[in-house]
PDB file of C-alpha atoms in Angstrom:
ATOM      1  CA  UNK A   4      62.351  34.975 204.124  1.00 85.00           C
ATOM      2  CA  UNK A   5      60.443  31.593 203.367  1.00 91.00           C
ATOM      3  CA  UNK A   6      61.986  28.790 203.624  1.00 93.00           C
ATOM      4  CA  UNK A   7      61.365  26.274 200.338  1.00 91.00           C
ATOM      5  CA  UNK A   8      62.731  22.837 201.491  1.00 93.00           C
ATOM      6  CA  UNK A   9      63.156  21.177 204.800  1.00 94.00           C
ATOM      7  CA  UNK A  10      65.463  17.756 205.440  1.00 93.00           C
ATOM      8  CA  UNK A  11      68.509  17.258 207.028  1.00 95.00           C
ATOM      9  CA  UNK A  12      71.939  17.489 207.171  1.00 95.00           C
ATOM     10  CA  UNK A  13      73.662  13.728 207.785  1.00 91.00           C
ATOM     11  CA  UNK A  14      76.749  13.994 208.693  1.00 86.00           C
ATOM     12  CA  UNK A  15      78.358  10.527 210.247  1.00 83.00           C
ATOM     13  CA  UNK A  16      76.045   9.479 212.869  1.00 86.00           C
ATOM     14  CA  UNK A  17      74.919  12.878 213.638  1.00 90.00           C
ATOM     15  CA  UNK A  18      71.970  14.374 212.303  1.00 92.00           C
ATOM     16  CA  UNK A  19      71.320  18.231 212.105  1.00 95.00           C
ATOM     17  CA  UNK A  20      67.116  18.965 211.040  1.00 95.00           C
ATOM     18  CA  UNK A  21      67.419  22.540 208.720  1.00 96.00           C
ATOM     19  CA  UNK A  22      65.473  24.461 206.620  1.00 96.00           C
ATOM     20  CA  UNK A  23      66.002  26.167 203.572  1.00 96.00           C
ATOM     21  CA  UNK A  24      66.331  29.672 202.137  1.00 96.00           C
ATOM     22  CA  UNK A  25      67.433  31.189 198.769  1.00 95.00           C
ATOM     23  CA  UNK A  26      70.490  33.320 199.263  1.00 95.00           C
ATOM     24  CA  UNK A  27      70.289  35.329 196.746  1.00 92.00           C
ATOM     25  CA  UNK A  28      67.651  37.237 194.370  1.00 89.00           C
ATOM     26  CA  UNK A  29      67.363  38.623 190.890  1.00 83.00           C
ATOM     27  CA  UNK A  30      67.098  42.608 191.033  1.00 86.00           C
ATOM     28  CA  UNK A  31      66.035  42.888 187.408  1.00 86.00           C
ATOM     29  CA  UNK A  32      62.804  45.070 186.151  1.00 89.00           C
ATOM     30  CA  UNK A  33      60.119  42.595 185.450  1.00 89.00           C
ATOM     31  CA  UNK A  34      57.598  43.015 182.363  1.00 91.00           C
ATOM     32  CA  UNK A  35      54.878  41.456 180.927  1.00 89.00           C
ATOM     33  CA  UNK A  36      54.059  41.013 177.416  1.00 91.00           C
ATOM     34  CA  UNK A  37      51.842  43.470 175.671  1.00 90.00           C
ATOM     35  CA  UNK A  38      48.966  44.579 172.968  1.00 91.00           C
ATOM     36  CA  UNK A  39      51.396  47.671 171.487  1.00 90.00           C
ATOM     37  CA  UNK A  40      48.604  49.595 170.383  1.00 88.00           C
ATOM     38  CA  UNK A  41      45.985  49.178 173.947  1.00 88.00           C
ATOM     39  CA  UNK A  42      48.192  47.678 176.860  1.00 88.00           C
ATOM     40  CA  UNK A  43      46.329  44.893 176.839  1.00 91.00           C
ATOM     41  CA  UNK A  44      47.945  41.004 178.797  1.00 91.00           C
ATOM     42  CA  UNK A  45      49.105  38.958 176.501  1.00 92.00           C
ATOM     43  CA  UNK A  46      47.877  35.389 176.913  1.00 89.00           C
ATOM     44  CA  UNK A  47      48.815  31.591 176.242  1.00 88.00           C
ATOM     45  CA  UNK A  48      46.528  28.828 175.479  1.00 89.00           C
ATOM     46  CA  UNK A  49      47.755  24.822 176.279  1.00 93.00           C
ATOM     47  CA  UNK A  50      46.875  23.329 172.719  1.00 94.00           C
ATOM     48  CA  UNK A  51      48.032  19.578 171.720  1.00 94.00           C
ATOM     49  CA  UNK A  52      49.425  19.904 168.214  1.00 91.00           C
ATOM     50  CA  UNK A  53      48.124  16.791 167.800  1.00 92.00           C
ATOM     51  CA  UNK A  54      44.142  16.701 168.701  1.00 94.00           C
ATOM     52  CA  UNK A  55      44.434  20.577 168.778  1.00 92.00           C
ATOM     53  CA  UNK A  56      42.628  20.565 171.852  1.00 94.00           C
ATOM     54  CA  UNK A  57      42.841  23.170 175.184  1.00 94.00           C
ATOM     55  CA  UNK A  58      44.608  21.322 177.549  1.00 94.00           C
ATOM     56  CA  UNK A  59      44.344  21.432 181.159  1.00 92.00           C
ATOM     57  CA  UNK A  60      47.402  22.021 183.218  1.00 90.00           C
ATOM     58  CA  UNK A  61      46.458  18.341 185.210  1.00 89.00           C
ATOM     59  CA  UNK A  62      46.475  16.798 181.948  1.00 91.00           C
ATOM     60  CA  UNK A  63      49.860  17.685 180.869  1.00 92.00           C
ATOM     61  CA  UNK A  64      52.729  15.272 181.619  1.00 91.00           C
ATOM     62  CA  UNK A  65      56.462  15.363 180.556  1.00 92.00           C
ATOM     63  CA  UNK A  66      57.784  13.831 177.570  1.00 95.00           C
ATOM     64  CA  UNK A  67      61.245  12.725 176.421  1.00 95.00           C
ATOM     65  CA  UNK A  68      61.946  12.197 172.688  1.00 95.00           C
ATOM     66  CA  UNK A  69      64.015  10.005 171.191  1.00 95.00           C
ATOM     67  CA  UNK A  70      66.645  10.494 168.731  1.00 95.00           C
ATOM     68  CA  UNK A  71      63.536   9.154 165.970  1.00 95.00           C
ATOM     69  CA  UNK A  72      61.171  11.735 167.088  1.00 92.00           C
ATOM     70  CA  UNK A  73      58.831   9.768 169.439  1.00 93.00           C
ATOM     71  CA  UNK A  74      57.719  10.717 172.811  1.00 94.00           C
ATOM     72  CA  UNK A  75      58.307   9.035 175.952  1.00 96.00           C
ATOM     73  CA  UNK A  76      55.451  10.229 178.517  1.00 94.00           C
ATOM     74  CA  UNK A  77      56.716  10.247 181.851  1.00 91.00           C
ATOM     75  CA  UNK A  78      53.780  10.567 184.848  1.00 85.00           C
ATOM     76  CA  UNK A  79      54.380  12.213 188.355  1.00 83.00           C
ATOM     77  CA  UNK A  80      54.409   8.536 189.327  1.00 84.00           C
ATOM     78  CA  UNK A  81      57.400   7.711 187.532  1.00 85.00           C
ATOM     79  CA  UNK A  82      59.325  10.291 188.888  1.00 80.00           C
ATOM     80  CA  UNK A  83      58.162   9.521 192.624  1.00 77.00           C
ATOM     81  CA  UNK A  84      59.542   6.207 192.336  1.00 77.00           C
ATOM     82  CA  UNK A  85      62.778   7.073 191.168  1.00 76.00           C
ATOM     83  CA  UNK A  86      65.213   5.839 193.829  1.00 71.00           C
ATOM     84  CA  UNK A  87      66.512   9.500 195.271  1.00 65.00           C
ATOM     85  CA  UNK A  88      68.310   8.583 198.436  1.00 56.00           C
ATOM     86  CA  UNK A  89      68.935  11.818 199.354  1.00 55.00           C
ATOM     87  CA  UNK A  90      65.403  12.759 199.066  1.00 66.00           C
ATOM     88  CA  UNK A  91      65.252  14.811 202.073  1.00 85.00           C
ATOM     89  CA  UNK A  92      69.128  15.195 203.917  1.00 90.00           C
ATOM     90  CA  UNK A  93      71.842  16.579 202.825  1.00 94.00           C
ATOM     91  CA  UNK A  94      74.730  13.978 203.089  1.00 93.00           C
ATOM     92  CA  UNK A  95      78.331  15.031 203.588  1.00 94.00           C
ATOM     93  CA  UNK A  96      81.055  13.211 201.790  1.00 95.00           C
ATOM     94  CA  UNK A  97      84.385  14.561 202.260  1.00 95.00           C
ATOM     95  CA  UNK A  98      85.697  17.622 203.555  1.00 96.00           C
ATOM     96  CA  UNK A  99      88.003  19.612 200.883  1.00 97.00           C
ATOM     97  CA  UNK A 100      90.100  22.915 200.955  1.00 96.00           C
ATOM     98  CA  UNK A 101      88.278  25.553 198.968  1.00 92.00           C
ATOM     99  CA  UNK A 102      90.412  27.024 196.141  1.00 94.00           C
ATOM    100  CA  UNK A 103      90.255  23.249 194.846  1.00 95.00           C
ATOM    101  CA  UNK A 104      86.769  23.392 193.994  1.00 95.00           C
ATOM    102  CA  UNK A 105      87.030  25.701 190.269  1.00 96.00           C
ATOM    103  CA  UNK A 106      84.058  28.012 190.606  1.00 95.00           C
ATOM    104  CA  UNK A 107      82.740  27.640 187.331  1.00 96.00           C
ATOM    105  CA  UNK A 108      80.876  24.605 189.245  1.00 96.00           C
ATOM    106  CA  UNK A 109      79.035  26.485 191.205  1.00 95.00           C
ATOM    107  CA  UNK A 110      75.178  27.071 190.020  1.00 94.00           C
ATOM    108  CA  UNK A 111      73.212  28.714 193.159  1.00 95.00           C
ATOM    109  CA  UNK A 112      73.186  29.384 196.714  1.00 97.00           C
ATOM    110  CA  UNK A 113      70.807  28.771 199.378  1.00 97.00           C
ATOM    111  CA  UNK A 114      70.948  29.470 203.384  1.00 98.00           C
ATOM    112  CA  UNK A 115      70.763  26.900 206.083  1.00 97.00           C
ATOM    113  CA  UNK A 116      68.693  27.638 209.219  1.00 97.00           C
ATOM    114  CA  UNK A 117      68.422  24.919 212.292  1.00 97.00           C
ATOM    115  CA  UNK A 118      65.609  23.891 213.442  1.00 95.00           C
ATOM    116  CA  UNK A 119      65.459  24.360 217.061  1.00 92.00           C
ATOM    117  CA  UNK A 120      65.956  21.003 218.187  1.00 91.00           C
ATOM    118  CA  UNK A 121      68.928  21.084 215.596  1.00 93.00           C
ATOM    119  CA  UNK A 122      70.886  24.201 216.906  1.00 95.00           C
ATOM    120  CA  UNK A 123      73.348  22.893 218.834  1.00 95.00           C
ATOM    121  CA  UNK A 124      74.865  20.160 216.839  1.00 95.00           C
ATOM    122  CA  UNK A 125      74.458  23.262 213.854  1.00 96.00           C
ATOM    123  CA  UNK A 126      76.979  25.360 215.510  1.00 96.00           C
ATOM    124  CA  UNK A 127      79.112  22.806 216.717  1.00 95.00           C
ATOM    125  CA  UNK A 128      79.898  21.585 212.889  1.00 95.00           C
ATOM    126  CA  UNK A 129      79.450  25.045 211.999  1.00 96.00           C
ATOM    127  CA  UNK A 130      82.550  26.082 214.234  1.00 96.00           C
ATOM    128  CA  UNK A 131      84.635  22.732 213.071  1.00 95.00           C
ATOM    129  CA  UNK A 132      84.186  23.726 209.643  1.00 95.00           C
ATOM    130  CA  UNK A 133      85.699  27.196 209.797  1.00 94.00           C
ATOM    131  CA  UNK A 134      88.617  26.107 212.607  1.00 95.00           C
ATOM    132  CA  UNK A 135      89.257  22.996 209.383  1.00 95.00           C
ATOM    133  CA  UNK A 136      89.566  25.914 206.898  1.00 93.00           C
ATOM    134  CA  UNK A 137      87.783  23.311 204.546  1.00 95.00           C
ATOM    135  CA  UNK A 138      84.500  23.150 202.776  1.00 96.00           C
ATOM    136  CA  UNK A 139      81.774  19.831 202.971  1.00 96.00           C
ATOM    137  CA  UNK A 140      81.248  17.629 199.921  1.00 97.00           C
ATOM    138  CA  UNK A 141      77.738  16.890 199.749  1.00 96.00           C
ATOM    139  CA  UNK A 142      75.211  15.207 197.666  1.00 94.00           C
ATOM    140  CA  UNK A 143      71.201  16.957 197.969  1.00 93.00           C
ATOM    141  CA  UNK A 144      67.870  15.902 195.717  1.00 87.00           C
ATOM    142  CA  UNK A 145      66.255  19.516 195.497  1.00 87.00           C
ATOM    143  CA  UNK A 146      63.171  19.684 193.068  1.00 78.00           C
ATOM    144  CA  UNK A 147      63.245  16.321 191.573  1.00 73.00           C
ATOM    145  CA  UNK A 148      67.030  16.545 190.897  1.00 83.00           C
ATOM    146  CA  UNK A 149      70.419  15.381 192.437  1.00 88.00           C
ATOM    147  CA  UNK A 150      72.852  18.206 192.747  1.00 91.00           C
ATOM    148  CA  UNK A 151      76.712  17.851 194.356  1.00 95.00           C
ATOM    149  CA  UNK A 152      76.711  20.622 196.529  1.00 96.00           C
ATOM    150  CA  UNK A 153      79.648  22.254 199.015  1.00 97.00           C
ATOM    151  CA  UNK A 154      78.891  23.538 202.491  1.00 97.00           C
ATOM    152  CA  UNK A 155      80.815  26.473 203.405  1.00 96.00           C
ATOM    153  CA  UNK A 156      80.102  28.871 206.545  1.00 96.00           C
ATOM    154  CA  UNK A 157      79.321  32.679 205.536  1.00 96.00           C
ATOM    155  CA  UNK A 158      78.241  34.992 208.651  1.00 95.00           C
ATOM    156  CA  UNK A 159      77.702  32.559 210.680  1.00 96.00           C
ATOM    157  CA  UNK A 160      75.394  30.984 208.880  1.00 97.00           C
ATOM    158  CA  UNK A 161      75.939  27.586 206.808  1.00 97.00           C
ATOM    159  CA  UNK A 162      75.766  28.048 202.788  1.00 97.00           C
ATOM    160  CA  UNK A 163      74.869  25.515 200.574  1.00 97.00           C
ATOM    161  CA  UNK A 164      76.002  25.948 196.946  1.00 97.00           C
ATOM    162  CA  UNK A 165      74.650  23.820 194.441  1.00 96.00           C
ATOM    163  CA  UNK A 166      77.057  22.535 191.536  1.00 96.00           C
ATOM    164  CA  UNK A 167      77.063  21.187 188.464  1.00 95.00           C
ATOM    165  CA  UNK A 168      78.095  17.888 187.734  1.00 94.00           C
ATOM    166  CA  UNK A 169      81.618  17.359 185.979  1.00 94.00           C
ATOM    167  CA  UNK A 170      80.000  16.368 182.498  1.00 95.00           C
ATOM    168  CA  UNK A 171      78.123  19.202 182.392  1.00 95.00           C
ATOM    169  CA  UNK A 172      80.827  22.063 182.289  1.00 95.00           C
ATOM    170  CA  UNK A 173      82.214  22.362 178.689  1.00 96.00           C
ATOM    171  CA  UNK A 174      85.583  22.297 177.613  1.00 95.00           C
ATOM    172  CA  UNK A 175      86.775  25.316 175.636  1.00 94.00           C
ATOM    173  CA  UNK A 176      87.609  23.886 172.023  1.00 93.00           C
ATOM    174  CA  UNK A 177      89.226  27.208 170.826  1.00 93.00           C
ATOM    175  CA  UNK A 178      91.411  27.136 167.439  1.00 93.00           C
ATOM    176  CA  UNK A 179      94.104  30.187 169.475  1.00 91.00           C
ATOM    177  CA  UNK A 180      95.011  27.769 171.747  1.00 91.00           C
ATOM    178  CA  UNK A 181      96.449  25.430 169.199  1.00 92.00           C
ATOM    179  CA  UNK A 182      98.976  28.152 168.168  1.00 92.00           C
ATOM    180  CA  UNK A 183     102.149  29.613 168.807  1.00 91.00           C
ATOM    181  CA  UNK A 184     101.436  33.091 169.803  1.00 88.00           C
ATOM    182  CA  UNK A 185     104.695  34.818 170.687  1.00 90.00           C
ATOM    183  CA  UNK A 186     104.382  37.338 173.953  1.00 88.00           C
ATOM    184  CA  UNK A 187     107.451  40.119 174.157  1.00 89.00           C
ATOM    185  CA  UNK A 188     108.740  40.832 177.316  1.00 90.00           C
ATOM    186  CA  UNK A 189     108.149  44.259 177.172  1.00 88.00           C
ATOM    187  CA  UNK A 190     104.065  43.665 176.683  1.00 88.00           C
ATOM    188  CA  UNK A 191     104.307  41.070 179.732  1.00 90.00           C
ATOM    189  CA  UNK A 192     105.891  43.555 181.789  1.00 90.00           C
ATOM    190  CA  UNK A 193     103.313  46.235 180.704  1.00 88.00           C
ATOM    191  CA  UNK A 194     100.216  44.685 181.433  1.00 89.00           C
ATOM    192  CA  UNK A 195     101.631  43.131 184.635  1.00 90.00           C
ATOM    193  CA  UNK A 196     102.285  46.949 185.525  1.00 88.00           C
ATOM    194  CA  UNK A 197      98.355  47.776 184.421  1.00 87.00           C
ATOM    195  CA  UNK A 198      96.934  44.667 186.758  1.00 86.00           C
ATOM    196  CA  UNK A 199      99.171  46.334 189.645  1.00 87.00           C
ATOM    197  CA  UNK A 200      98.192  49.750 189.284  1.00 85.00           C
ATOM    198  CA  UNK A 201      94.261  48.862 188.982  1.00 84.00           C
ATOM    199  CA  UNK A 202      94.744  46.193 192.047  1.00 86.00           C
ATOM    200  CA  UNK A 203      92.731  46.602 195.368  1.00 87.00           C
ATOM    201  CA  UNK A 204      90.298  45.236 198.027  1.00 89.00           C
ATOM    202  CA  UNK A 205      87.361  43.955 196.972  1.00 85.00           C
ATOM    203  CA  UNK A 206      84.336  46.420 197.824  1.00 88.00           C
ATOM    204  CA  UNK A 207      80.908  44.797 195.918  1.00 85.00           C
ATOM    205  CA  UNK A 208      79.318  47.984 197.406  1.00 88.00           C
ATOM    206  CA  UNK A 209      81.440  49.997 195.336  1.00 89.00           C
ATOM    207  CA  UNK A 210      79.233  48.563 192.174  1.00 86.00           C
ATOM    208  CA  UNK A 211      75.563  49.289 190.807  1.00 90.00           C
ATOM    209  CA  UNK A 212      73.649  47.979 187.907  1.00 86.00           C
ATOM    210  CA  UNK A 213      73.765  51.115 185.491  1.00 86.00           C
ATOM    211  CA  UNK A 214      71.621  49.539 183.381  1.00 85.00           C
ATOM    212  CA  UNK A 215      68.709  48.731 185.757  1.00 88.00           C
ATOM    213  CA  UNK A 216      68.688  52.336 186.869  1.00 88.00           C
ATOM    214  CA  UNK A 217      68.626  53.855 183.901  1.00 87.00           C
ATOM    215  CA  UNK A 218      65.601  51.552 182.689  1.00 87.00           C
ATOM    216  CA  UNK A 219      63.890  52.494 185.822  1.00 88.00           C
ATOM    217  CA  UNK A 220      64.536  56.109 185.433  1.00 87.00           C
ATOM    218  CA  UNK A 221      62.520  55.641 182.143  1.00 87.00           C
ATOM    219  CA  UNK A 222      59.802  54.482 183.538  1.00 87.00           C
ATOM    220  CA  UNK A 223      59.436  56.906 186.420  1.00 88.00           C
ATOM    221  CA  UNK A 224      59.695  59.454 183.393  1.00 87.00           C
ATOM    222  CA  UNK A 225      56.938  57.827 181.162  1.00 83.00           C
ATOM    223  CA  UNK A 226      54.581  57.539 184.732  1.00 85.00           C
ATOM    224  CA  UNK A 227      55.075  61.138 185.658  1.00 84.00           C
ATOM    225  CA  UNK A 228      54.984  62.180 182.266  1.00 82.00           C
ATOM    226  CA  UNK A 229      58.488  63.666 181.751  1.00 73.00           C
ATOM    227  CA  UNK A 230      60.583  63.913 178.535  1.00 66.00           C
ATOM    228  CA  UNK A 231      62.836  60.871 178.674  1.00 62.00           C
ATOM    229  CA  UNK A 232      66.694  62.764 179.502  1.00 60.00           C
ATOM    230  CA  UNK A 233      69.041  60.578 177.370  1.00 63.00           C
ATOM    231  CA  UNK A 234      72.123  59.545 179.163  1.00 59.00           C
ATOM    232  CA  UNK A 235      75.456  61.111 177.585  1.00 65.00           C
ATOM    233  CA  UNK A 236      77.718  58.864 175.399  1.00 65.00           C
ATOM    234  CA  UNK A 237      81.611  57.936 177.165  1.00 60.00           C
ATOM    235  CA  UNK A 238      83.721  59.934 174.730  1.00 59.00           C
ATOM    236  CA  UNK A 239      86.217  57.370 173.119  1.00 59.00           C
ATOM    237  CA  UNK A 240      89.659  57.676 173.608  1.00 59.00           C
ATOM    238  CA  UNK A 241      92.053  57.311 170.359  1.00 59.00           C
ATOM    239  CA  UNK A 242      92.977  53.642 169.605  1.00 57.00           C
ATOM    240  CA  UNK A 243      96.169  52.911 170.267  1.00 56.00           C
ATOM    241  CA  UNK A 244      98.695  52.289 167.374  1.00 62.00           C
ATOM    242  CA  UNK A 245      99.819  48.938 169.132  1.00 77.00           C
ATOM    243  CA  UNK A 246      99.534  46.614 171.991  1.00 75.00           C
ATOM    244  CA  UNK A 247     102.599  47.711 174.015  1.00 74.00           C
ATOM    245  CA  UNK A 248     101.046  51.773 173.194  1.00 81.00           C
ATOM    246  CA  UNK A 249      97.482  50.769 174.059  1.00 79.00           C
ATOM    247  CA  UNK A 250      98.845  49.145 177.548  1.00 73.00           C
ATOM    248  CA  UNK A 251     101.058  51.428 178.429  1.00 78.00           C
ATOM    249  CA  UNK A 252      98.275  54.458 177.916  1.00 82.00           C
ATOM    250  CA  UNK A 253      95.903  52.076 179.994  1.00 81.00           C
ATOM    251  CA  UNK A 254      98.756  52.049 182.577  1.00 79.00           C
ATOM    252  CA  UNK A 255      98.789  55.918 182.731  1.00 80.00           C
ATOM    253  CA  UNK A 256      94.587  56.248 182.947  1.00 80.00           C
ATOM    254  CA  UNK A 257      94.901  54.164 185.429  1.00 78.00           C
ATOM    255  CA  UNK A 258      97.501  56.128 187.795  1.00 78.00           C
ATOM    256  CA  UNK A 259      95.992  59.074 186.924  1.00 77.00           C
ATOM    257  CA  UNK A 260      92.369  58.140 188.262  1.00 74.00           C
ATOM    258  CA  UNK A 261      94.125  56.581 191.243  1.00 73.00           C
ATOM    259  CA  UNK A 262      95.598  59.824 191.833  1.00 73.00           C
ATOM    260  CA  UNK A 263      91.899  61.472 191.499  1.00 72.00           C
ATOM    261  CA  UNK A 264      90.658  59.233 194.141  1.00 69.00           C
ATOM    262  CA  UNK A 265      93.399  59.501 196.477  1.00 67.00           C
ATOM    263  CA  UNK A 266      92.764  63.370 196.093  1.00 67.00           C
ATOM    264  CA  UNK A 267      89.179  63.128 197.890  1.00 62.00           C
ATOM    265  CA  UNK A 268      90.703  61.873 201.062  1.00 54.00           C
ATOM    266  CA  UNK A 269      93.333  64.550 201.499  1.00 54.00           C
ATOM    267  CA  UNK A 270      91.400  67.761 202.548  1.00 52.00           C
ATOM    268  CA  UNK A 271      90.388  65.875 205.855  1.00 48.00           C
ATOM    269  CA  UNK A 272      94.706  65.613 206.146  1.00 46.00           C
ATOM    270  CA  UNK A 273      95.650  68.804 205.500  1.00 45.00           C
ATOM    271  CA  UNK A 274      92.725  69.983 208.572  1.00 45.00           C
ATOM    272  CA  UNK A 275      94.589  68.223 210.278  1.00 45.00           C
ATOM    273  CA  UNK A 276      98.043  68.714 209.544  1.00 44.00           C
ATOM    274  CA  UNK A 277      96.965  73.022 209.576  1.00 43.00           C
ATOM    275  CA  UNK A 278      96.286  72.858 213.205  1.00 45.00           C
ATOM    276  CA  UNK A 279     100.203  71.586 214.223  1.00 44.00           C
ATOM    277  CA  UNK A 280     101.682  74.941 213.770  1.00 45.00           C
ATOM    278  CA  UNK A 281      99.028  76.947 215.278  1.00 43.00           C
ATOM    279  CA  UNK A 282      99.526  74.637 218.820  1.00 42.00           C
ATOM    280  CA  UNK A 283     103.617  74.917 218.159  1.00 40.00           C
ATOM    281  CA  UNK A 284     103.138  78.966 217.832  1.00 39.00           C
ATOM    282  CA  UNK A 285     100.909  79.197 220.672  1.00 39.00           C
ATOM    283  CA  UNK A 286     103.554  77.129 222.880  1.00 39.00           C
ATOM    284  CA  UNK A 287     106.029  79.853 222.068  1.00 42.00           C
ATOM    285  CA  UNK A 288     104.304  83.233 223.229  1.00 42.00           C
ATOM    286  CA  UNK A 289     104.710  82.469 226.733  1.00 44.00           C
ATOM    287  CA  UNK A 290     108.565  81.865 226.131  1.00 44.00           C
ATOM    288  CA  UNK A 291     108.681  85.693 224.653  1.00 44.00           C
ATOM    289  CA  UNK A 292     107.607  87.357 227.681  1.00 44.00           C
ATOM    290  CA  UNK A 293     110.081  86.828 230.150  1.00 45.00           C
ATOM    291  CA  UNK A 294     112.501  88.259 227.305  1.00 46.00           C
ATOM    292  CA  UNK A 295     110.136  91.798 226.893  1.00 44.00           C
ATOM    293  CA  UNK A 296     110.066  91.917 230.576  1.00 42.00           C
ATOM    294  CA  UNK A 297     113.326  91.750 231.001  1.00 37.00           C
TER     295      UNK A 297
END
């Protein structure tokens, strides 16, 4: 990996020098943008709407507009004397349990290395932050722009997960939740009974991108020059005549491909459980032959 920012982590007196990574990446097919008929790149020119010039990628600045339609240019000067203090550290402001911070904050993670001066006061917050069972507050300037962030350990390794700032999650404005919709016990009951029969341990490994497979199997097809095979269609199962009827069905699908699963699991039992009575008769023969000799 290559690391795309370097500062520091400030917490009290104590500074920690880090670098830092992107955590995660988008496993998506790429594509560009084509001539349908030849293949051919698709390109973009720069033109000013107003002169209707080319313009050069140094030439082109950022502009605001007002609410009248004019344009506020703003220079790479006027954003390098904005007054970021966190410009390069990553300052810690409280220390919070976890489940308080909603996760519909959250906006992108990154990885935390230590330089190698920095190692040692790395592992020692790194170590009182997962004996605290909390998560850091912190404020970070990444790419021109002040984020809230939390720290949070993950493998040993410190996390840093950008957020969004509080005016900048919605607030669902929904007509349903300004009425009086009327639950029956029965339906409660029924769907709690469908959440417990499809509960478990989280497994992300136990998940692929279907669609991202099947895309790529139609390329490999059009390179090697195979008929595209098209997947086959989930049959659908009859609609339910009501709620209560459509949960209780899910209810039994859902025991019954429980039950499938669990099935896989038992040959390597029943190996097992087979080779009991063969040891229990074998321990008996040698009682029988004092009896025949006798």
């Amino acid at each position: 990996m290559r690391s795309i920012w370097k500062g520091a982590i400030s917490f009290g007196l104590v500074t920690i020098p880090v670098k830092l990574y992107s955590a995660t990446e988008q496993r998506d097919v790429s594509f560009h943008q084509v001539h349908r008929t030849d293949g051919g790149r698709i390109k973009y020119k720069r033109v000013c709407t107003v002169c209707g010039n080319d313009v050069a990628y140094s030439d082109i600045a950022k502009g605001y507009e007002l609410p009248t339609g004019e344009i506020v240019v703003l220079t790479d000067e006027d954003f390098a004397n904005l007054p970021l203090a966190t410009g390069r550290r990553i300052d810690v402001l409280q220390f919070v349990p976890l489940e308080q911070v909603d996760p519909i904050y959250f906006a992108k993670s990154y990885y935390l290395e230590p330089e190698a001066q920095g190692s040692k006061p790395y592992v020692l917050l790194r170590d009182a932050l997962e004996q605290s069972e909390k998560v850091a507050v912190v404020k970070v300037a990444l790419r021109q722009r002040e984020s809230l962030a939390t720290l949070r350990v993950r493998e040993g390794v410190f996390v840093l997960e950008t957020m969004l700032w509080p005016d900048e999650v919605r607030t669902p404005q929904f007509a349903f939740l300004d009425e009086d919709v009327e639950i029956r016990p029965q339906e409660l009951s029924m769907a709690s009974s469908l959440i417990e029969s499809m509960a478990g341990e989280f497994d992300p490994t136990e998940y692929k991108d279907e669609y991202r497979e099947a895309l790529q199997a139609v390329i490999e097809a059009k390179v090697e020059g195979r008929e595209v095979v098209q997947p086959e269609e989930a049959v659908a199962e009859p609609g339910a005549t009501d709620l209560l009827s459509a949960l209780r069905a899910s209810v039994e699908a859902a025991k019954k491909g429980r039950a499938a699963s669990e099935k896989t699991t038992k040959p390597a039992a029943r190996k097992t459980a087979a080779k009991k009575p063969a040891a229990s008769t074998a321990a008996k023969k040698p009682a029988s032959k004092p009896r025949k000799t006798a």
